[in-house]
Amino acid sequence: MRTIRSAEQLTGYLQQYQPHPGGVLVPTMGALHQGHEALIRQAAHYAQQHNIPAGCVVTIFVNPTQFNEPQDYQRYPRTLEQDTIRCQNAGAKTIVAPTIEMVYPKGLDAPAPTLPAVAKDKGLEDQYRPGHFQGVAKVLQNLFTMLPPTAAIFGEKDYQQLLLAQALVRQLNLPIEILPGPTVRDHDALALSSRNRFLSGQQRLAASAIPQALRNAHDQPTIARAQAAMHDTLAHLSIEYATIRHAHTLETLPPDTPQDATCPRRAIIACRLGDTRLLDNAPWPLPPDSPLRNL
Ligand code: PAF
C-alpha cells in the first residue's frame, strides 16, 4: 500500500492508473473506525470482482468547506498514522492524503455545483448544517476530477449525503457508480461514527436510544405513530429531527401512510448530545435481516 501526500507523487500515480486512478474510491476525512474499514473491505472486494487495476483508493482529507463552525474543523481528529494501519488491514491499495491546494486548485471560494434536490429544502442536514452540502458537493466534484474513480462508496449512515453523491454524479454526467455501504454498529447498536469519541460516558449510554428509536418505529402501523414512537424514545436527547421520508426523494409523506404502503421509506434521526451531533437511519419498516430488529 502506498500513501500519496504531494502533487508530485500524485502526478506519477495518475500516469500509472489512467483512465480510472481513483479505482473504487472511499472518500473519508480520516479518524477511521471499523465502519470505514468495512467500506474499504467492500471497495477492495468490488475492485477485485470487477478487475479494477487501481483497487481500493482511500482519500483522507478534512474538508474545510463543509464545516459550519471553525472550531469543529479545528477539533476534527487528525490521525493519519492509525488510519494508515486500518487502511492497510482492510485491503486498501492506495491512500491519497492531499493538501488543500491539491483539492482546491481554484481556491476554497470557487463556486459549488448546483445542489441536487435531495440536498436542499428537506428540513434535514440541509437545514441544521446550512452550507454543509455545498462544501460536500464541492469537495466531491474536485476529488472526482482529481482522481476519476470507476465507483465510489458512501456509508448509509450519512443517508442524505449518500443520496447527494448519487444525484451529483447523475447531474454532472460522471460515469461513476455510487455504492452504498451498510452502517456498522457497536455492541448496543449505536452507529459507529468518528464523533462517538467526543461523548462522555453518560452521553454514550444515552446515545443507545437512537438505534432503539429506529427499532421502536418499526412495529407502528402508520408514519405518524412511528414518528411519535421515535420522539418518545429520544425524549431525553436533544432531537433535531426524527422523521420518516420517501427513501429516494426525502420528501415528507402523508402521516397516515401505512406500514404496508409500496413506496420505499426511511426513518432518519439527528440528535445532539452536548456539542456532538449523531445521525442514524434505517428503512421503515425494518427489513427481516436488520440487526435492529433484535434490540
Ligand atoms: O462523510 C465524510 O467523511 C465526508 O463528508 C466526505 C464524503 C469524505 C466529504 O468530505
Short mmCIF file of C-alpha atoms and ligand atoms in Angstrom, two decimals:
data_model
loop_
_atom_site.label_atom_id
_atom_site.label_comp_id
_atom_site.label_asym_id
_atom_site.label_seq_id
_atom_site.Cartn_x
_atom_site.Cartn_y
_atom_site.Cartn_z
CA MET A 1 0.00 0.00 0.00
CA ARG A 2 1.29 3.46 -0.80
CA THR A 3 0.44 6.89 0.57
CA ILE A 4 0.35 9.95 -1.66
CA ARG A 5 0.68 13.32 0.01
CA SER A 6 2.13 15.70 -2.59
CA ALA A 7 1.23 16.94 -6.07
CA GLU A 8 4.44 15.35 -7.44
CA GLN A 9 3.58 11.94 -6.00
CA LEU A 10 0.05 12.27 -7.35
CA THR A 11 1.25 13.06 -10.90
CA GLY A 12 3.31 9.85 -11.06
CA TYR A 13 0.44 7.83 -9.63
CA LEU A 14 -2.15 9.23 -12.07
CA GLN A 15 0.00 8.28 -15.07
CA GLN A 16 0.20 4.72 -13.85
CA TYR A 17 -3.53 4.13 -13.48
CA GLN A 18 -5.26 6.05 -16.30
CA PRO A 19 -8.19 6.29 -17.05
CA HIS A 20 -9.52 5.49 -13.55
CA PRO A 21 -6.79 6.19 -11.00
CA GLY A 22 -9.48 6.62 -8.34
CA GLY A 23 -10.25 2.89 -8.62
CA VAL A 24 -13.01 2.17 -6.13
CA LEU A 25 -12.84 5.32 -4.08
CA VAL A 26 -13.63 5.55 -0.38
CA PRO A 27 -13.69 9.30 0.38
CA THR A 28 -13.07 9.97 4.09
CA MET A 29 -11.98 12.70 6.44
CA GLY A 30 -9.79 10.25 8.38
CA ALA A 31 -10.26 9.33 12.07
CA LEU A 32 -11.11 5.94 10.63
CA HIS A 33 -13.02 3.34 12.62
CA GLN A 34 -14.44 -0.12 11.95
CA GLY A 35 -17.24 1.41 9.88
CA HIS A 36 -14.68 2.81 7.43
CA GLU A 37 -12.78 -0.48 7.48
CA ALA A 38 -15.97 -2.21 6.32
CA LEU A 39 -16.29 0.31 3.45
CA ILE A 40 -12.65 -0.28 2.49
CA ARG A 41 -13.12 -4.07 2.53
CA GLN A 42 -16.25 -3.67 0.41
CA ALA A 43 -14.33 -1.46 -2.06
CA ALA A 44 -11.35 -3.84 -2.27
CA HIS A 45 -13.71 -6.76 -2.90
CA TYR A 46 -15.62 -4.82 -5.58
CA ALA A 47 -12.34 -3.84 -7.29
CA GLN A 48 -11.21 -7.45 -7.33
CA GLN A 49 -14.56 -8.73 -8.66
CA HIS A 50 -14.60 -6.12 -11.43
CA ASN A 51 -10.88 -6.23 -12.31
CA ILE A 52 -10.27 -2.58 -11.45
CA PRO A 53 -6.48 -2.19 -11.53
CA ALA A 54 -6.18 0.76 -9.09
CA GLY A 55 -8.01 -1.28 -6.43
CA CYS A 56 -9.41 0.47 -3.38
CA VAL A 57 -8.23 4.07 -3.05
CA VAL A 58 -8.95 5.89 0.23
CA THR A 59 -8.84 9.67 0.34
CA ILE A 60 -8.15 11.22 3.74
CA PHE A 61 -8.93 14.91 3.63
CA VAL A 62 -10.53 17.05 6.34
CA ASN A 63 -12.54 19.27 4.04
CA PRO A 64 -12.60 22.86 5.34
CA THR A 65 -15.57 23.93 3.19
CA GLN A 66 -18.09 21.56 4.78
CA PHE A 67 -17.77 22.63 8.42
CA ASN A 68 -20.29 25.09 9.80
CA GLU A 69 -18.19 26.09 12.76
CA PRO A 70 -14.44 26.80 12.54
CA GLN A 71 -13.83 25.13 15.93
CA ASP A 72 -15.46 21.93 14.63
CA TYR A 73 -12.94 21.95 11.74
CA GLN A 74 -10.08 22.62 14.15
CA ARG A 75 -11.04 19.89 16.59
CA TYR A 76 -11.71 17.26 13.93
CA PRO A 77 -9.29 14.42 14.80
CA ARG A 78 -6.24 14.01 12.53
CA THR A 79 -4.87 10.51 12.98
CA LEU A 80 -3.03 9.61 9.75
CA GLU A 81 -0.70 7.07 11.39
CA GLN A 82 -3.51 4.96 12.87
CA ASP A 83 -5.63 5.49 9.74
CA THR A 84 -2.83 4.06 7.61
CA ILE A 85 -2.80 0.87 9.68
CA ARG A 86 -6.57 0.49 9.34
CA CYS A 87 -6.43 1.06 5.56
CA GLN A 88 -3.67 -1.50 5.21
CA ASN A 89 -5.51 -4.10 7.29
CA ALA A 90 -8.74 -3.60 5.37
CA GLY A 91 -7.10 -4.06 1.94
CA ALA A 92 -6.72 -0.52 0.52
CA LYS A 93 -4.16 -0.26 -2.26
CA THR A 94 -3.52 3.48 -2.03
CA ILE A 95 -4.16 6.31 0.39
CA VAL A 96 -4.33 9.82 -1.01
CA ALA A 97 -3.96 12.41 1.77
CA PRO A 98 -3.84 15.59 -0.34
CA THR A 99 -3.08 19.17 0.63
CA ILE A 100 -5.79 21.84 0.46
CA GLU A 101 -4.15 23.26 -2.70
CA MET A 102 -4.29 19.87 -4.43
CA VAL A 103 -8.03 19.53 -3.80
CA TYR A 104 -8.88 23.20 -4.32
CA PRO A 105 -6.59 24.40 -7.14
CA LYS A 106 -9.04 27.28 -7.83
CA GLY A 107 -9.30 28.22 -4.14
CA LEU A 108 -11.79 27.42 -1.41
CA ASP A 109 -14.26 30.03 -2.66
CA ALA A 110 -14.69 28.57 -6.16
CA PRO A 111 -18.42 28.09 -6.80
CA ALA A 112 -20.08 24.84 -5.71
CA PRO A 113 -22.03 22.73 -8.20
CA THR A 114 -25.80 23.34 -8.15
CA LEU A 115 -27.19 21.32 -5.26
CA PRO A 116 -29.44 18.43 -6.29
CA ALA A 117 -32.99 18.47 -4.91
CA VAL A 118 -32.28 15.78 -2.26
CA ALA A 119 -29.80 18.12 -0.58
CA LYS A 120 -31.98 21.21 -0.20
CA ASP A 121 -35.21 22.32 1.46
CA LYS A 122 -35.75 18.98 3.17
CA GLY A 123 -35.51 20.17 6.79
CA LEU A 124 -32.76 17.61 7.43
CA GLU A 125 -28.97 18.18 7.27
CA ASP A 126 -29.64 20.96 4.74
CA GLN A 127 -31.49 22.90 7.47
CA TYR A 128 -29.36 22.05 10.51
CA ARG A 129 -25.99 22.45 8.77
CA PRO A 130 -26.51 25.34 6.34
CA GLY A 131 -23.76 25.42 3.72
CA HIS A 132 -22.55 21.93 4.64
CA PHE A 133 -23.75 20.22 1.47
CA GLN A 134 -22.33 22.98 -0.73
CA GLY A 135 -18.95 22.07 0.79
CA VAL A 136 -19.53 18.34 0.36
CA ALA A 137 -20.64 18.80 -3.27
CA LYS A 138 -17.56 20.97 -3.97
CA VAL A 139 -15.11 18.51 -2.48
CA LEU A 140 -16.69 15.51 -4.19
CA GLN A 141 -16.60 17.25 -7.56
CA ASN A 142 -12.94 18.12 -7.02
CA LEU A 143 -11.97 14.66 -5.72
CA PHE A 144 -13.74 13.00 -8.67
CA THR A 145 -11.86 15.33 -11.04
CA MET A 146 -8.50 14.81 -9.31
CA LEU A 147 -8.81 11.02 -9.11
CA PRO A 148 -11.55 9.82 -11.50
CA PRO A 149 -12.85 6.59 -9.97
CA THR A 150 -14.82 3.73 -11.51
CA ALA A 151 -17.01 3.57 -8.40
CA ALA A 152 -17.18 5.28 -5.01
CA ILE A 153 -18.59 4.01 -1.73
CA PHE A 154 -20.52 6.14 0.75
CA GLY A 155 -21.76 4.94 4.13
CA GLU A 156 -25.53 4.69 4.56
CA LYS A 157 -25.18 6.29 7.98
CA ASP A 158 -24.93 9.68 6.26
CA TYR A 159 -28.01 8.91 4.24
CA GLN A 160 -28.71 12.35 2.78
CA GLN A 161 -25.03 12.61 1.76
CA LEU A 162 -25.27 9.23 0.01
CA LEU A 163 -28.29 10.45 -1.97
CA LEU A 164 -26.46 13.70 -2.72
CA ALA A 165 -23.46 11.76 -4.13
CA GLN A 166 -25.76 9.64 -6.32
CA ALA A 167 -27.62 12.70 -7.60
CA LEU A 168 -24.41 14.68 -8.15
CA VAL A 169 -22.81 12.13 -10.48
CA ARG A 170 -26.06 12.00 -12.48
CA GLN A 171 -26.21 15.79 -12.66
CA LEU A 172 -22.54 16.14 -13.67
CA ASN A 173 -22.88 13.20 -16.06
CA LEU A 174 -19.93 11.38 -14.50
CA PRO A 175 -19.57 7.65 -15.26
CA ILE A 176 -19.11 6.77 -11.59
CA GLU A 177 -21.15 4.15 -9.79
CA ILE A 178 -22.08 5.27 -6.28
CA LEU A 179 -22.37 2.27 -3.97
CA PRO A 180 -23.98 2.35 -0.51
CA GLY A 181 -22.02 0.86 2.41
CA PRO A 182 -24.11 -0.66 5.24
CA THR A 183 -23.91 1.03 8.66
CA VAL A 184 -21.66 -0.73 11.17
CA ARG A 185 -22.97 -0.75 14.75
CA ASP A 186 -21.46 -1.01 18.21
CA HIS A 187 -22.47 -3.69 20.79
CA ASP A 188 -25.63 -1.72 21.69
CA ALA A 189 -26.35 -0.93 18.01
CA LEU A 190 -25.16 2.69 18.13
CA ALA A 191 -23.93 3.51 14.62
CA LEU A 192 -20.13 3.87 14.53
CA SER A 193 -19.05 7.44 13.90
CA SER A 194 -15.83 9.43 14.25
CA ARG A 195 -17.85 11.71 16.53
CA ASN A 196 -18.65 8.99 19.10
CA ARG A 197 -15.23 9.62 20.65
CA PHE A 198 -16.45 13.03 21.85
CA LEU A 199 -19.25 11.52 24.01
CA SER A 200 -18.85 11.37 27.79
CA GLY A 201 -19.63 8.02 29.49
CA GLN A 202 -23.12 9.24 30.36
CA GLN A 203 -23.78 10.56 26.85
CA ARG A 204 -22.54 7.33 25.32
CA LEU A 205 -25.09 5.38 27.39
CA ALA A 206 -27.87 7.81 26.46
CA ALA A 207 -26.94 7.56 22.75
CA SER A 208 -28.20 3.98 22.58
CA ALA A 209 -31.72 5.49 22.49
CA ILE A 210 -31.05 6.39 18.85
CA PRO A 211 -30.99 2.84 17.38
CA GLN A 212 -33.70 1.94 19.89
CA ALA A 213 -35.89 4.66 18.38
CA LEU A 214 -35.44 3.11 14.92
CA ARG A 215 -36.43 -0.23 16.44
CA ASN A 216 -39.48 1.21 18.17
CA ALA A 217 -40.67 2.88 14.99
CA HIS A 218 -40.62 -0.45 13.21
CA ASP A 219 -43.84 -2.02 14.54
CA GLN A 220 -46.00 1.09 14.33
CA PRO A 221 -48.91 0.98 11.90
CA THR A 222 -48.52 4.45 10.35
CA ILE A 223 -45.87 7.11 9.74
CA ALA A 224 -47.48 9.39 12.36
CA ARG A 225 -47.33 6.64 15.02
CA ALA A 226 -43.77 5.67 14.05
CA GLN A 227 -42.58 9.29 14.28
CA ALA A 228 -44.28 9.65 17.67
CA ALA A 229 -42.56 6.45 18.88
CA MET A 230 -39.17 7.82 17.82
CA HIS A 231 -39.78 11.12 19.61
CA ASP A 232 -40.86 9.29 22.79
CA THR A 233 -37.77 7.08 22.74
CA LEU A 234 -35.49 10.08 22.18
CA ALA A 235 -37.21 12.27 24.79
CA HIS A 236 -34.02 12.60 26.88
CA LEU A 237 -31.87 13.71 23.96
CA SER A 238 -31.95 16.96 22.06
CA ILE A 239 -33.75 15.97 18.84
CA GLU A 240 -33.09 17.89 15.63
CA TYR A 241 -35.25 15.61 13.54
CA ALA A 242 -36.73 12.13 13.82
CA THR A 243 -38.82 11.62 10.75
CA ILE A 244 -39.90 9.17 8.07
CA ARG A 245 -39.37 10.22 4.48
CA HIS A 246 -39.55 8.87 0.97
CA ALA A 247 -36.31 6.88 0.77
CA HIS A 248 -35.24 8.26 -2.62
CA THR A 249 -36.51 11.85 -2.67
CA LEU A 250 -36.54 12.57 1.10
CA GLU A 251 -39.92 14.24 0.61
CA THR A 252 -42.40 14.09 3.51
CA LEU A 253 -45.26 11.59 3.16
CA PRO A 254 -48.82 11.75 4.49
CA PRO A 255 -48.85 10.93 8.25
CA ASP A 256 -51.48 8.23 7.74
CA THR A 257 -49.25 6.33 5.29
CA PRO A 258 -49.47 2.73 6.48
CA GLN A 259 -46.58 0.31 7.05
CA ASP A 260 -47.55 -1.75 4.02
CA ALA A 261 -47.59 1.16 1.54
CA THR A 262 -45.49 0.39 -1.52
CA CYS A 263 -43.16 3.40 -1.75
CA PRO A 264 -39.70 2.99 -0.16
CA ARG A 265 -39.38 4.87 3.14
CA ARG A 266 -36.55 5.71 5.51
CA ALA A 267 -36.62 6.64 9.20
CA ILE A 268 -33.98 9.33 9.72
CA ILE A 269 -32.71 10.78 13.01
CA ALA A 270 -30.34 13.56 14.07
CA CYS A 271 -29.77 14.31 17.77
CA ARG A 272 -27.40 16.42 19.78
CA LEU A 273 -25.68 15.21 22.91
CA GLY A 274 -23.88 18.25 24.25
CA ASP A 275 -21.72 19.54 21.38
CA THR A 276 -21.87 16.27 19.48
CA ARG A 277 -24.36 15.59 16.70
CA LEU A 278 -25.23 11.98 15.97
CA LEU A 279 -27.06 10.68 12.89
CA ASP A 280 -28.75 7.38 12.16
CA ASN A 281 -31.35 5.95 9.81
CA ALA A 282 -32.91 2.69 8.66
CA PRO A 283 -35.56 1.53 6.24
CA TRP A 284 -39.09 1.81 7.66
CA PRO A 285 -40.30 -0.80 8.36
CA LEU A 286 -37.07 -2.70 9.07
CA PRO A 287 -36.16 -5.47 6.62
CA PRO A 288 -36.21 -9.04 8.02
CA ASP A 289 -32.39 -9.22 8.26
CA SER A 290 -31.93 -5.90 10.10
CA PRO A 291 -29.85 -6.25 13.29
CA LEU A 292 -32.04 -3.52 14.81
CA ARG A 293 -34.97 -5.95 14.98
CA ASN A 294 -33.28 -7.78 17.85
CA LEU A 295 -32.97 -4.78 20.18
O1 PAF B 1 -18.54 11.67 5.04
C1 PAF B 1 -17.43 12.23 5.03
O2 PAF B 1 -16.47 11.79 5.66
C2 PAF B 1 -17.26 13.50 4.20
O3 PAF B 1 -18.43 14.24 4.18
C3 PAF B 1 -16.73 13.22 2.77
C4 PAF B 1 -17.72 12.40 1.96
C5 PAF B 1 -15.41 12.49 2.84
C6 PAF B 1 -16.52 14.54 2.04
O4 PAF B 1 -15.58 15.32 2.68
#
